[in-house]
Short mmCIF file of C-alpha atoms in Angstrom, two decimals:
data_model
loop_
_atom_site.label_atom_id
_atom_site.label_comp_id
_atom_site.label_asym_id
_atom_site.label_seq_id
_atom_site.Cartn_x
_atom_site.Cartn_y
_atom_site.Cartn_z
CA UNK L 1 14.72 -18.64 43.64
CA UNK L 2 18.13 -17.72 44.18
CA UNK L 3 19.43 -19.18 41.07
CA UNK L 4 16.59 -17.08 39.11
CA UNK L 5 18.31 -13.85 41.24
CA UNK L 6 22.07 -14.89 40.31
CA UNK L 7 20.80 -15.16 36.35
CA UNK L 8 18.98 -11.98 35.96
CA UNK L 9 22.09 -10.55 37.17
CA UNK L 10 24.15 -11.90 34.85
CA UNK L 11 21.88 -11.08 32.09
CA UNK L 12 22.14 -7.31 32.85
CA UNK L 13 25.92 -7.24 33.02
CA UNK L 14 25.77 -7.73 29.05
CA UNK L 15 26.33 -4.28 27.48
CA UNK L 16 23.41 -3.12 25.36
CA UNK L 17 23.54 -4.02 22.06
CA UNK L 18 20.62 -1.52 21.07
CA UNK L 19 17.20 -2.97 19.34
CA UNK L 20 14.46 -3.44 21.18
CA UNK L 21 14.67 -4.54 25.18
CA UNK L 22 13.00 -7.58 26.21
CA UNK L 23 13.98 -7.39 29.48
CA UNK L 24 10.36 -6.69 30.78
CA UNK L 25 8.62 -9.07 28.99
CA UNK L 26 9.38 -11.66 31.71
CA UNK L 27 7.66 -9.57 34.00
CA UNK L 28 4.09 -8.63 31.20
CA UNK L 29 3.94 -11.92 31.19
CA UNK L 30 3.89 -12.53 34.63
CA UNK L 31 1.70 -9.69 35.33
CA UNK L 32 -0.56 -11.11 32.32
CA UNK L 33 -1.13 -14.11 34.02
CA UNK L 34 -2.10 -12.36 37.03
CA UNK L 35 -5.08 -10.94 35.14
CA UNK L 36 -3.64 -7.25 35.31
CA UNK L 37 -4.11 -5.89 31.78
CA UNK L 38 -1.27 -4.35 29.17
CA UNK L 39 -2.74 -0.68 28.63
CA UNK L 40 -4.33 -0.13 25.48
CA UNK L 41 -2.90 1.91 22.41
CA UNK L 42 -4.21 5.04 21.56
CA UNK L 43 -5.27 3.78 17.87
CA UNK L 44 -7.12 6.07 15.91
CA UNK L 45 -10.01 4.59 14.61
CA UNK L 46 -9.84 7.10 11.02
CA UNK L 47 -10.94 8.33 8.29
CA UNK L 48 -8.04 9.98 6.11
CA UNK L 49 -8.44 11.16 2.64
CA UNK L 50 -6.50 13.18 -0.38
CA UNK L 51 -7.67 14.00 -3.78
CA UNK L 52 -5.29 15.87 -6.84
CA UNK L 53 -7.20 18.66 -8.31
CA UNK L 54 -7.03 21.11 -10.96
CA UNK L 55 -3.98 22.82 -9.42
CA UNK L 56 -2.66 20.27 -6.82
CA UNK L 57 -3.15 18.26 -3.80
CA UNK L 58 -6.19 18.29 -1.01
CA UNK L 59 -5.12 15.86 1.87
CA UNK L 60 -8.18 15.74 4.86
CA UNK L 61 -9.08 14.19 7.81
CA UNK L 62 -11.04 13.73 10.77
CA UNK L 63 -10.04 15.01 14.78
CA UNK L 64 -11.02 11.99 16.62
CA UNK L 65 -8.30 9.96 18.37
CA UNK L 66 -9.92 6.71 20.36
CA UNK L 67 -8.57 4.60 23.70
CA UNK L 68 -10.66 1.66 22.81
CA UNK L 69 -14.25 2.84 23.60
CA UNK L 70 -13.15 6.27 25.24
CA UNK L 71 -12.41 9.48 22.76
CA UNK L 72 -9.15 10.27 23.99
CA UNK L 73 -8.64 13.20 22.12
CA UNK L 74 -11.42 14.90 20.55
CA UNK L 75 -9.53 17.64 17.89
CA UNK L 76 -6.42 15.86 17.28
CA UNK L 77 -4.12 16.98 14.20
CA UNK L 78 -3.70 13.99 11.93
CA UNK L 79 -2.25 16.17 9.28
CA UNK L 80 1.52 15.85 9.57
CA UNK L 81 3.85 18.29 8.23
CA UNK L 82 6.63 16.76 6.27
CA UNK L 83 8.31 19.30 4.46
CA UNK L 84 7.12 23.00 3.52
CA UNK L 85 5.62 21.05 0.25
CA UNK L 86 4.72 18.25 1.79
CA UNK L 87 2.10 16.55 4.01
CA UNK L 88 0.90 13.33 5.33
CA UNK L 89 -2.21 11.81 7.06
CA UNK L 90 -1.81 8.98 9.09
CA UNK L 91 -4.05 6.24 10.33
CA UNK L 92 -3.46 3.53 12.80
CA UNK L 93 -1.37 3.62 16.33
CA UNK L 94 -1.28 7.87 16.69
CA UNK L 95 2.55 7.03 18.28
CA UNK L 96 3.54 4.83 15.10
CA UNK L 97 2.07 7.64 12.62
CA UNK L 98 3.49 10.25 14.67
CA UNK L 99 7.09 8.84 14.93
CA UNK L 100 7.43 7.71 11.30
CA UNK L 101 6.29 10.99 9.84
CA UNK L 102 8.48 13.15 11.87
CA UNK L 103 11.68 10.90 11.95
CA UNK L 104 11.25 11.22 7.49
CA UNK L 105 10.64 14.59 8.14
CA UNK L 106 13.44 15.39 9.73
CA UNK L 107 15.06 13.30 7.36
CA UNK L 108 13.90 15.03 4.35
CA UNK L 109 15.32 18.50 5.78
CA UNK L 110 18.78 17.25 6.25
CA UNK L 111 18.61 15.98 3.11
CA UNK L 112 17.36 19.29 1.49
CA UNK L 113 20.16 21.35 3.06
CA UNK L 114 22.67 18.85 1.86
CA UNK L 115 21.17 19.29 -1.57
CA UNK L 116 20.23 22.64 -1.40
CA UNK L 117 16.60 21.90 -3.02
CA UNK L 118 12.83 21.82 -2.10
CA UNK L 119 11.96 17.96 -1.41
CA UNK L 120 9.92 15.80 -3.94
CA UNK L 121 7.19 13.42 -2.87
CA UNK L 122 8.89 10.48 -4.18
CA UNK L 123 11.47 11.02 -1.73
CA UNK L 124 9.76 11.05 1.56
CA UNK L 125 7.89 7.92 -0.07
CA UNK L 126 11.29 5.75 -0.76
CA UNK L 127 11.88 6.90 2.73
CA UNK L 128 8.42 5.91 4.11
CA UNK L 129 8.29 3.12 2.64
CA UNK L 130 12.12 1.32 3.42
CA UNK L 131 11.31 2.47 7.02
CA UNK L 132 7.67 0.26 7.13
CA UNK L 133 9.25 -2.71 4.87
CA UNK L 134 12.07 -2.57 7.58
CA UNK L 135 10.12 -3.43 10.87
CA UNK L 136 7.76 -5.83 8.22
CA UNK L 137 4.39 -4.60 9.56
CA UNK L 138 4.97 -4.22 13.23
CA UNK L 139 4.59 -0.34 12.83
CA UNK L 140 1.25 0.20 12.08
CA UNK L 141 0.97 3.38 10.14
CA UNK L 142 -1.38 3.77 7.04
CA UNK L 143 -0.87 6.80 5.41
CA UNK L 144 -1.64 9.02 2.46
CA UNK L 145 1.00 10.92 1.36
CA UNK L 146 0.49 14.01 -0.54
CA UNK L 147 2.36 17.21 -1.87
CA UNK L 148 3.68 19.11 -5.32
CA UNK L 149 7.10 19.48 -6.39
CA UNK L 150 8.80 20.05 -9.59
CA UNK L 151 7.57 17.79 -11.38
CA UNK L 152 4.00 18.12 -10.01
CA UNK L 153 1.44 16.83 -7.87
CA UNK L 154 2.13 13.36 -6.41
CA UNK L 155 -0.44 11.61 -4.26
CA UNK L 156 0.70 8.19 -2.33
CA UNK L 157 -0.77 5.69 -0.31
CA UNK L 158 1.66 3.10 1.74
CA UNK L 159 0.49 0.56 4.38
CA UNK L 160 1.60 -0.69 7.23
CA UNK L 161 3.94 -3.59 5.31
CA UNK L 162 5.72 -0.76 3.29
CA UNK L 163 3.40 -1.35 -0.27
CA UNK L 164 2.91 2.03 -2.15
CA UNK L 165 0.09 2.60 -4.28
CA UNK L 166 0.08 6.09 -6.55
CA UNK L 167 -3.35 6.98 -7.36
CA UNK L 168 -5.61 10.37 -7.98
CA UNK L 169 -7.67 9.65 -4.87
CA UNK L 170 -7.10 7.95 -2.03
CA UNK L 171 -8.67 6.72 1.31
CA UNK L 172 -7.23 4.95 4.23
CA UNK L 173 -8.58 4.35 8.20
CA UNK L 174 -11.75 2.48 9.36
CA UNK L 175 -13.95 5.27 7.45
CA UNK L 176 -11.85 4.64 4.16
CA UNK L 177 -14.87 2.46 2.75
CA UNK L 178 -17.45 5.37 3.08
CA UNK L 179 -15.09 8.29 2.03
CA UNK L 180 -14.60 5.98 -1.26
CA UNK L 181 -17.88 5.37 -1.69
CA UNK L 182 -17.86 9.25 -1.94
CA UNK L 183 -14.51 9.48 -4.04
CA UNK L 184 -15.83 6.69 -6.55
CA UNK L 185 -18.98 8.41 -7.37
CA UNK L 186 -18.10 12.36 -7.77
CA UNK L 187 -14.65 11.98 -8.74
CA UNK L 188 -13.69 13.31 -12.38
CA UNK L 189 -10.42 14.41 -13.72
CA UNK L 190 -9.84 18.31 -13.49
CA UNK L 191 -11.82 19.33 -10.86
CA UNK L 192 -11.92 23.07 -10.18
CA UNK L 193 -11.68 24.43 -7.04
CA UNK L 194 -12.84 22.86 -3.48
CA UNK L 195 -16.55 23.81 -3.50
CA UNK L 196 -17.13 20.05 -4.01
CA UNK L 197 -15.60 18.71 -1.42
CA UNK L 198 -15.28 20.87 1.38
CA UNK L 199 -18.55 19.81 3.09
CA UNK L 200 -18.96 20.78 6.91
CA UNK L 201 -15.03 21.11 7.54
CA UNK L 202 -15.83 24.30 9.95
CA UNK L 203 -18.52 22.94 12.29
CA UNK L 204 -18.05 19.73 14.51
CA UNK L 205 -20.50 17.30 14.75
CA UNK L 206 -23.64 18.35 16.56
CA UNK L 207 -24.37 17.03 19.39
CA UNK L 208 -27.15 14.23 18.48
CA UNK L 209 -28.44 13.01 22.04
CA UNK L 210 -30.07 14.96 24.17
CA UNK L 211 -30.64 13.88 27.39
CA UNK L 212 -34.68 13.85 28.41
CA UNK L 213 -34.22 13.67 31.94
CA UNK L 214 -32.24 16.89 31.72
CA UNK L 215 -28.65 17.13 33.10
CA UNK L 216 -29.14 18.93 36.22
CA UNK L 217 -28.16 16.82 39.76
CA UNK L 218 -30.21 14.77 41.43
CA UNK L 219 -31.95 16.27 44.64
CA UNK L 220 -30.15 14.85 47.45
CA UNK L 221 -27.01 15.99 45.66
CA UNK L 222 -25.25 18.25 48.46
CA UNK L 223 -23.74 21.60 46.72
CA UNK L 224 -20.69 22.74 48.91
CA UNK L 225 -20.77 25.99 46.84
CA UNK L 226 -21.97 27.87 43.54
CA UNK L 227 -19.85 30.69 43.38
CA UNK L 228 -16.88 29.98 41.19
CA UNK L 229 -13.64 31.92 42.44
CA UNK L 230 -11.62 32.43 38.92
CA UNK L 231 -7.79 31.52 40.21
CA UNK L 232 -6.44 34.73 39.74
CA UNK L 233 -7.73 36.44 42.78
CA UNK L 234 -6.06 34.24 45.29
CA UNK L 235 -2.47 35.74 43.91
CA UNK L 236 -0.83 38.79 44.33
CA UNK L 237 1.25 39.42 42.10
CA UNK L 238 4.08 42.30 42.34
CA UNK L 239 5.21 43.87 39.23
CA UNK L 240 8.81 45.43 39.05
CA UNK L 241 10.21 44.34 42.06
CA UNK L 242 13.97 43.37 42.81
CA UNK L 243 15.45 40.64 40.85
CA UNK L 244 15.72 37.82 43.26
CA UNK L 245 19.08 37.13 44.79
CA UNK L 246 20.96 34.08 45.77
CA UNK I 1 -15.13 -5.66 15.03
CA UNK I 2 -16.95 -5.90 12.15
CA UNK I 3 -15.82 -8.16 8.94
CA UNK I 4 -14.90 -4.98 7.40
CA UNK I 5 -12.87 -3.39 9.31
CA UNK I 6 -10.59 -6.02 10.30
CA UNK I 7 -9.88 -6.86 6.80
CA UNK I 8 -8.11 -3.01 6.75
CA UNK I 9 -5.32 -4.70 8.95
CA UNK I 10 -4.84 -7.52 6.61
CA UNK I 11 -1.60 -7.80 4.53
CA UNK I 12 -1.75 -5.61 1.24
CA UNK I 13 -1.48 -8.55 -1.11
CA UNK I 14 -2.19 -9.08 -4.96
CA UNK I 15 -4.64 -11.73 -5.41
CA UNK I 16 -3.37 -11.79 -9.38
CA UNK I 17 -3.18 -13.03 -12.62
CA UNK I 18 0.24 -12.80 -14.34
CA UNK I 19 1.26 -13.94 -17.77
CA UNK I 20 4.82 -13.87 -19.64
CA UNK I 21 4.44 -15.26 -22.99
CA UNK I 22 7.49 -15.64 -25.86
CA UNK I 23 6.71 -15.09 -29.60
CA UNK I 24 8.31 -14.49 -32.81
CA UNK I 25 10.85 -11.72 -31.82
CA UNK I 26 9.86 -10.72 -28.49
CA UNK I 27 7.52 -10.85 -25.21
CA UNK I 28 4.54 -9.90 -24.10
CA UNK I 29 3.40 -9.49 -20.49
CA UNK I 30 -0.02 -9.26 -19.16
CA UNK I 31 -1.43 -8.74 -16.18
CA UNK I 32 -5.19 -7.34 -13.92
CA UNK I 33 -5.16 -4.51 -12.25
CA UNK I 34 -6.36 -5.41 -8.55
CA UNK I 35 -4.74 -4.97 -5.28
CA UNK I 36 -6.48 -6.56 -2.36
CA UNK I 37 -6.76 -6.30 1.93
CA UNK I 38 -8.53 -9.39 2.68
CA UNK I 39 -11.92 -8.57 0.69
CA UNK I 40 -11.10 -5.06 0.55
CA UNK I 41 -10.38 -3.80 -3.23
CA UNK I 42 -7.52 -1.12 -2.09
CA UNK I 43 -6.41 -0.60 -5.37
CA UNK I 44 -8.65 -1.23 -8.89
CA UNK I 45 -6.05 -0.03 -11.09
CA UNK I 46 -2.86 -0.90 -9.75
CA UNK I 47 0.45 -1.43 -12.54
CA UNK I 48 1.82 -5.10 -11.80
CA UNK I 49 4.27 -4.77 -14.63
CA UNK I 50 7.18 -3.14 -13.48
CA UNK I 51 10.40 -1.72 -15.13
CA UNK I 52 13.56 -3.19 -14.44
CA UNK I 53 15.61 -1.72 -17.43
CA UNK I 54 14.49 -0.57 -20.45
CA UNK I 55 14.33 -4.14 -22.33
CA UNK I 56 13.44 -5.95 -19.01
CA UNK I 57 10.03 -5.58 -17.35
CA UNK I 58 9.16 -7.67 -14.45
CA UNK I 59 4.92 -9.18 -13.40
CA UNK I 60 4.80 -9.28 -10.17
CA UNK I 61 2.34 -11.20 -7.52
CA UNK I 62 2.13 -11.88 -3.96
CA UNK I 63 2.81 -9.50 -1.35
CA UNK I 64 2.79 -6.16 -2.48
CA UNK I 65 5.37 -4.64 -0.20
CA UNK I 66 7.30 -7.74 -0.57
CA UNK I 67 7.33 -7.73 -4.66
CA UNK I 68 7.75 -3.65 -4.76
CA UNK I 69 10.49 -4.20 -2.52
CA UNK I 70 12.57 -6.91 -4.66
CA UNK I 71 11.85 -4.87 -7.88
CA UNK I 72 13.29 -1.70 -6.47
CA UNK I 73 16.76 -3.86 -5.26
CA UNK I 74 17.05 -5.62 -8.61
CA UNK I 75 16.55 -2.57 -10.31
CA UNK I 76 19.16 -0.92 -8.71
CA UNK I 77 21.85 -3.77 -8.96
CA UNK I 78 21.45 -3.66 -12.77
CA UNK I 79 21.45 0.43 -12.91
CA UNK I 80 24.64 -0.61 -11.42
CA UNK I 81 25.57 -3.78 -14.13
CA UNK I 82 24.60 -2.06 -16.37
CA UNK I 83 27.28 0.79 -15.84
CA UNK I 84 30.12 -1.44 -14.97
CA UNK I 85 29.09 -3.63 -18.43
CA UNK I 86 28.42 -0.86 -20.59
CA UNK I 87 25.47 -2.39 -22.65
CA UNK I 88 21.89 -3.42 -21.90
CA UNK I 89 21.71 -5.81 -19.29
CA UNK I 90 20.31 -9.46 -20.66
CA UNK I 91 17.11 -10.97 -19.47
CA UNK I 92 18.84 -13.57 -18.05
CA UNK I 93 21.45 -11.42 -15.85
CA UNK I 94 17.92 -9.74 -14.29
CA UNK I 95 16.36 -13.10 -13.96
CA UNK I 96 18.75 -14.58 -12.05
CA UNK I 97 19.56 -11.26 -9.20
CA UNK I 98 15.78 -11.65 -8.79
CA UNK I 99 16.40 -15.21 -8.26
CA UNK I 100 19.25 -14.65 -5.63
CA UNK I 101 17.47 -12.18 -3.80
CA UNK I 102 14.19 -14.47 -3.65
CA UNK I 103 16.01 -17.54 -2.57
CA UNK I 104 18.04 -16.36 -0.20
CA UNK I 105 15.53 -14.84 1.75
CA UNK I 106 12.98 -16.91 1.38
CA UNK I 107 11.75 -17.63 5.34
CA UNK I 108 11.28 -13.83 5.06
CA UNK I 109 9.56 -13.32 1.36
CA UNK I 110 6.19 -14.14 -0.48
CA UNK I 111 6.28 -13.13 -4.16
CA UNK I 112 5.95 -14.90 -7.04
CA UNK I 113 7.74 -12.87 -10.24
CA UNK I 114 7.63 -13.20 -13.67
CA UNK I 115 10.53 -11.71 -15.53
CA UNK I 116 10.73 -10.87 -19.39
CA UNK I 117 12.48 -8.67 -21.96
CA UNK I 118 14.29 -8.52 -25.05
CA UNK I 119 18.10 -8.45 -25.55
CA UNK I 120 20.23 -8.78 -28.63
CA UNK I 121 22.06 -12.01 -27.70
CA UNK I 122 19.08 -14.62 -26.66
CA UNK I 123 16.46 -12.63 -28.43
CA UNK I 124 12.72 -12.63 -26.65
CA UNK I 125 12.76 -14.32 -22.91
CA UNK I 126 10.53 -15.49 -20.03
CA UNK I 127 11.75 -16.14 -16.83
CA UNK I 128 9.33 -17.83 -13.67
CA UNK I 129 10.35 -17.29 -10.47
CA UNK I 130 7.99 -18.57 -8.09
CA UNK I 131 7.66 -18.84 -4.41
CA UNK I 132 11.05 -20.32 -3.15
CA UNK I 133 13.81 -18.90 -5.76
CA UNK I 134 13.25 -21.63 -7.83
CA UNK I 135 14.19 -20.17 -11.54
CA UNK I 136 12.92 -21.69 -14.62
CA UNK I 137 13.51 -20.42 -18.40
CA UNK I 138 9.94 -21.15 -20.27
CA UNK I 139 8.13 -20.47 -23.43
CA UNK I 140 5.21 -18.85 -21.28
CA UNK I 141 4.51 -18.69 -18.14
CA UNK I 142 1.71 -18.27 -15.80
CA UNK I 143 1.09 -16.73 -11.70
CA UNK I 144 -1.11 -15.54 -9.41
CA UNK I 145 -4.07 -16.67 -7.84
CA UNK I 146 -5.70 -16.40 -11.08
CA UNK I 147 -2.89 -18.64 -13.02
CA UNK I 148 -4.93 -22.19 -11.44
CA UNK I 149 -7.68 -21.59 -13.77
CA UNK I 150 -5.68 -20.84 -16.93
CA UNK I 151 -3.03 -24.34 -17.31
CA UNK I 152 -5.63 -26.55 -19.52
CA UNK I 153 -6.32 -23.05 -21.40
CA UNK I 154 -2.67 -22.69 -22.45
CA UNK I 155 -2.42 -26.39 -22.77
CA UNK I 156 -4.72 -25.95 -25.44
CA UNK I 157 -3.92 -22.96 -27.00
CA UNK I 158 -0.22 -22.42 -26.72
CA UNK I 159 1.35 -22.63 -30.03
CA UNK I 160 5.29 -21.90 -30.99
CA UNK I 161 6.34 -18.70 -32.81
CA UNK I 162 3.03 -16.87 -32.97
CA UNK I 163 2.85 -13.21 -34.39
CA UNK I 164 3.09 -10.38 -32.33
CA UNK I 165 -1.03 -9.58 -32.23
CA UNK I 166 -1.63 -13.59 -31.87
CA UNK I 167 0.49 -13.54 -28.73
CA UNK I 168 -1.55 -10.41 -26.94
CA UNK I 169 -4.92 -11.43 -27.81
CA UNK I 170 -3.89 -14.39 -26.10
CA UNK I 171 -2.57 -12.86 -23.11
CA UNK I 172 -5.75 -10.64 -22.70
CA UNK I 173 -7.92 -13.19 -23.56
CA UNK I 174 -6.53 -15.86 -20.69
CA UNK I 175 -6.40 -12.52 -18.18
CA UNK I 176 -10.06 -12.25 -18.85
CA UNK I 177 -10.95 -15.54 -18.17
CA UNK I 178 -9.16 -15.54 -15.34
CA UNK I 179 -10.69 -12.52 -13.89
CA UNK I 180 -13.92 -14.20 -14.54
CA UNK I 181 -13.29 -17.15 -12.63
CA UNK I 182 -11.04 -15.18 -9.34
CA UNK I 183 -12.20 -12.88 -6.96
CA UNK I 184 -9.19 -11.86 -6.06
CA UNK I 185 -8.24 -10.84 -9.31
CA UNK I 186 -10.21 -7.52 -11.91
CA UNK I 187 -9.88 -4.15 -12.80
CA UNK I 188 -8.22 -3.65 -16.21
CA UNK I 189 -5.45 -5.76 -17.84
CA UNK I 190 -2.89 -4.34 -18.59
CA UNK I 191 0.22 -5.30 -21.54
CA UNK I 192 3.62 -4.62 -22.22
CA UNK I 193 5.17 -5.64 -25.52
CA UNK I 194 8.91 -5.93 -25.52
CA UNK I 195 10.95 -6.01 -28.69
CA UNK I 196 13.89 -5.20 -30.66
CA UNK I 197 11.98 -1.89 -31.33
CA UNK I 198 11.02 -1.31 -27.81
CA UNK I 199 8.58 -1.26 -25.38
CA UNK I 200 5.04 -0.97 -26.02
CA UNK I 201 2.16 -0.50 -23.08
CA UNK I 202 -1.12 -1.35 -23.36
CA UNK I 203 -4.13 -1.03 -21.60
CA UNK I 204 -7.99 -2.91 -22.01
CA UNK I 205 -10.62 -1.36 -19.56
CA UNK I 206 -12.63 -4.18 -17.91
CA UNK I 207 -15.53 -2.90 -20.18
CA UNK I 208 -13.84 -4.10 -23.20
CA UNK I 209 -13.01 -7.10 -21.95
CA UNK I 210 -15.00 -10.87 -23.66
CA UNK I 211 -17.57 -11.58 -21.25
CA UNK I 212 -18.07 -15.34 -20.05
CA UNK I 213 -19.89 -17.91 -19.98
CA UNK I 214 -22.63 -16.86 -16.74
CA UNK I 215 -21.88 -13.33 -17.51
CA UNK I 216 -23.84 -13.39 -20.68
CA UNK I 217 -27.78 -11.54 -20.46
CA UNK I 218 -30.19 -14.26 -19.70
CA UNK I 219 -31.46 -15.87 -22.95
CA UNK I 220 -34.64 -17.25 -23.68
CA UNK I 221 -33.93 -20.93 -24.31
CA UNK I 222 -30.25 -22.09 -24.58
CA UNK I 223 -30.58 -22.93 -28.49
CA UNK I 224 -30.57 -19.67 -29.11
CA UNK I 225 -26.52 -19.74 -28.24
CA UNK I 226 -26.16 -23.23 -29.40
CA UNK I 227 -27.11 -22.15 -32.77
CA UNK I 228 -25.30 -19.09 -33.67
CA UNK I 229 -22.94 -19.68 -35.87
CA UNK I 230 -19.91 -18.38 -34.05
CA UNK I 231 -16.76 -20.88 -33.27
CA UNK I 232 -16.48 -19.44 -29.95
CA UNK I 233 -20.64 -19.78 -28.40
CA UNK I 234 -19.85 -17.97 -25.44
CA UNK I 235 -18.66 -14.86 -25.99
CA UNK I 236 -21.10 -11.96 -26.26
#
């Protein structure tokens, strides 16, 4: 036991070399075997899709971020801004798509002041793309890149390896096989507007179940009290007093 | 989970069929059009012929991130060559950085590339560069998944210094049958024709494409196709 002591001091003498620390995974391990589980990623089980129209780019998605079984977040904004011309949706571990999109973001804007023009798609998708290739996978982000530049509108797709695919309508997430189904039947070049395909984007999902038993407590329930005291009243508040002093 | 939805998390590969054939005065390259995540089509109409330069293209296969990845490096070391040469890099010159970059990292890589082009020195060129770095000059050359069910067809059918048409109705016609015959590989099949005069960059929809052997309609008694008079009995 000692010896163990004497080497984990050693080991922490080392300067950091940066990378990632595995100085805890001794311990996950340990705590593994113990039968206390790792906690779970908040993966976002996802449909993202994006579609070029007539006169540009439509990216969408849905709100729903999952903890396993559990909605962790039920109107979460998978949309991520990328540059004033640019957006991205993102599927896969919320903190992966999250990071990624806003470390290219902020990316892209140094590079536009040091160019002193708007960003093009291609860009943030070279830069997308080296970053994914780079940690070979381990990042899992899916996303659909989409935006119009100069030189038009660009739609992307890249996955989690750092592969690119450019197409005129993409879908990516656990829902990607319905929303093509969709996509692969209406589609057709030139589409006007977005009466087609704005369908239910203002209303959430209605609530489905309805309990028959009603959701009122049972009787031997004890209520403490009914009257709900809104927080405000407890405070008083003084306006326009003296500044406070030290 | 379900089947389905596990397959989303599988590696973005191309199942494939690539072909890099020589003829008299140039190349052509063929190639399908799908992109695959485990049985997942992500991708029906995906380019596998790259640019390199503007006389080199390159077919790639394998990982997708992996062969999109080695393209973009080679083509920027010749944008560079090229500069520092001052003339059109040579099909062999491309060849070879692909080689370097394959074989050197090979714990790390899983492509198999097929380079060709024209240049004035060496004239028309194929180039294999399989899984390993290995680097072989050939007359044609085959990949992919797809490529297994195509080596007794270009046994047969390969012939020296064909025309410029012979050599792409080949090419789409071994793409076909291999699309018939692999799942992983479909879509369209798409050509590139490299020359002295330049590139040229075709495209057959999978709707034109010579349908196969099962693929035929049902026929009332097999003498019916035994009969016709055509050299080739099962094509439709």
């Amino acid at each position: 036991l000692n010896s163990k002591f004497e080497m984990a001091k050693v080991e922490a003498d080392v300067p950091p070399k940066g990378g990632f620390s595995f100085d805890l995974c001794r311990r996950n391990d340990m705590l593994s075997k113990k039968g206390v589980k790792p906690p779970s990623y908040l993966k976002t089980g996802t449909t993202i899709v994006g579609l070029i129209f007539q006169d540009g780019v439509i990216l969408g998605a849905d709100t729903r971020a999952t903890e396993g079984p559990i909605v962790a977040d039920k109107n979460c904004e998978k949309i991520h801004y990328m540059a004033p011309n640019i957006y991205c949706c993102g599927a896969g571990t919320a903190a992966d798509t999250e990071a990624v999109t806003d470390t290219i973001s902020s990316q892209l804007k140094l590079h536009r002041y040091h160019t002193g023009r708007e960003s093009r798609v291609v860009t943030a998708l070279t830069l997308l793309k080296s970053h994914l290739f780079r940690y070979q996978g381990h990042v899992s982000a899916a996303l659909v890149l989409g935006g119009v530049d100069g030189t038009g509108p660009h739609l992307h797709t890249i996955y989690p390896h750092g592969s690119t695919d450019t197409l005129p309508f993409a879908t990516m997430g656990s829902g990607s096989l319905a929303a093509m189904a969709v996509f692969e039947s209406k589609y057709h070049e030139g589409l006007s507007g977005q009466k087609e395909y704005l369908r239910n984007h203002l209303l959430p999902n209605p609530r489905t179940y309805v309990s028959s038993k009603g959701y009122s407590f049972t009787k031997k329930t004890e209520v403490l009290l009914t009257k709900i005291t809104p927080l405000k009243e407890l405070v008083d508040v003084i306006e326009g007093g003296d500044a406070m002093e030290e | 989970m379900d089947p389905s939805v596990g397959d989303l998390n599988s590696p973005h590969s191309m199942g494939t069929t690539i072909i890099g054939v020589t003829y008299n005065g140039g190349v052509v390259l063929g190639a399908d059009s799908r992109t695959s995540t485990g049985v997942y089509v992500a991708n029906r109409a995906s380019d596998k012929i790259t640019q390199l330069t503007d006389n080199v293209y390159v077919c790639r296969s394998g990982s997708a991130a992996d062969s999109q990845i080695v393209s973009d490096y080679v083509r920027y070391f010749l944008h560079q060559h090229t500069i520092q040469l001052g003339e059109p890099a040579t099909v062999k010159v491309a060849a070879n950085l692909v080689r370097l970059l394959s074989y050197n990292n090979k714990s790390m890589l899983q492509t198999g590339l097929i380079i060709g082009g024209w240049d004035k020195y060496e004239g028309g060129k194929i180039y294999g560069v399989p899984l390993g770095g290995t680097i072989l000059e050939q007359p044609f050359a085959i990949g992919g998944s797809g490529s297994t069910y195509l080596y007794g067809f270009f046994d047969q059918e390969w012939k020296e210094g064909m025309t410029k048409d012979e050599a792409e109705k080949l090419v789409v016609k071994a793409v076909s049958l291999a699309i018939a015959r692999d799942g992983a590989s479909g879509g369209v099949v798409r050509t590139v024709i490299i020359n002295s005069d330049g590139v040229t960059r075709n495209f057959y929809p999978g709707d034109s494409l010579p349908l196969w052997h099962e693929e035929l309609e049902p026929q009332n008694s097999l003498l019916d196709i035994l009969s016709s008079s055509s050299s080739e009995p099962m094509v439709s």
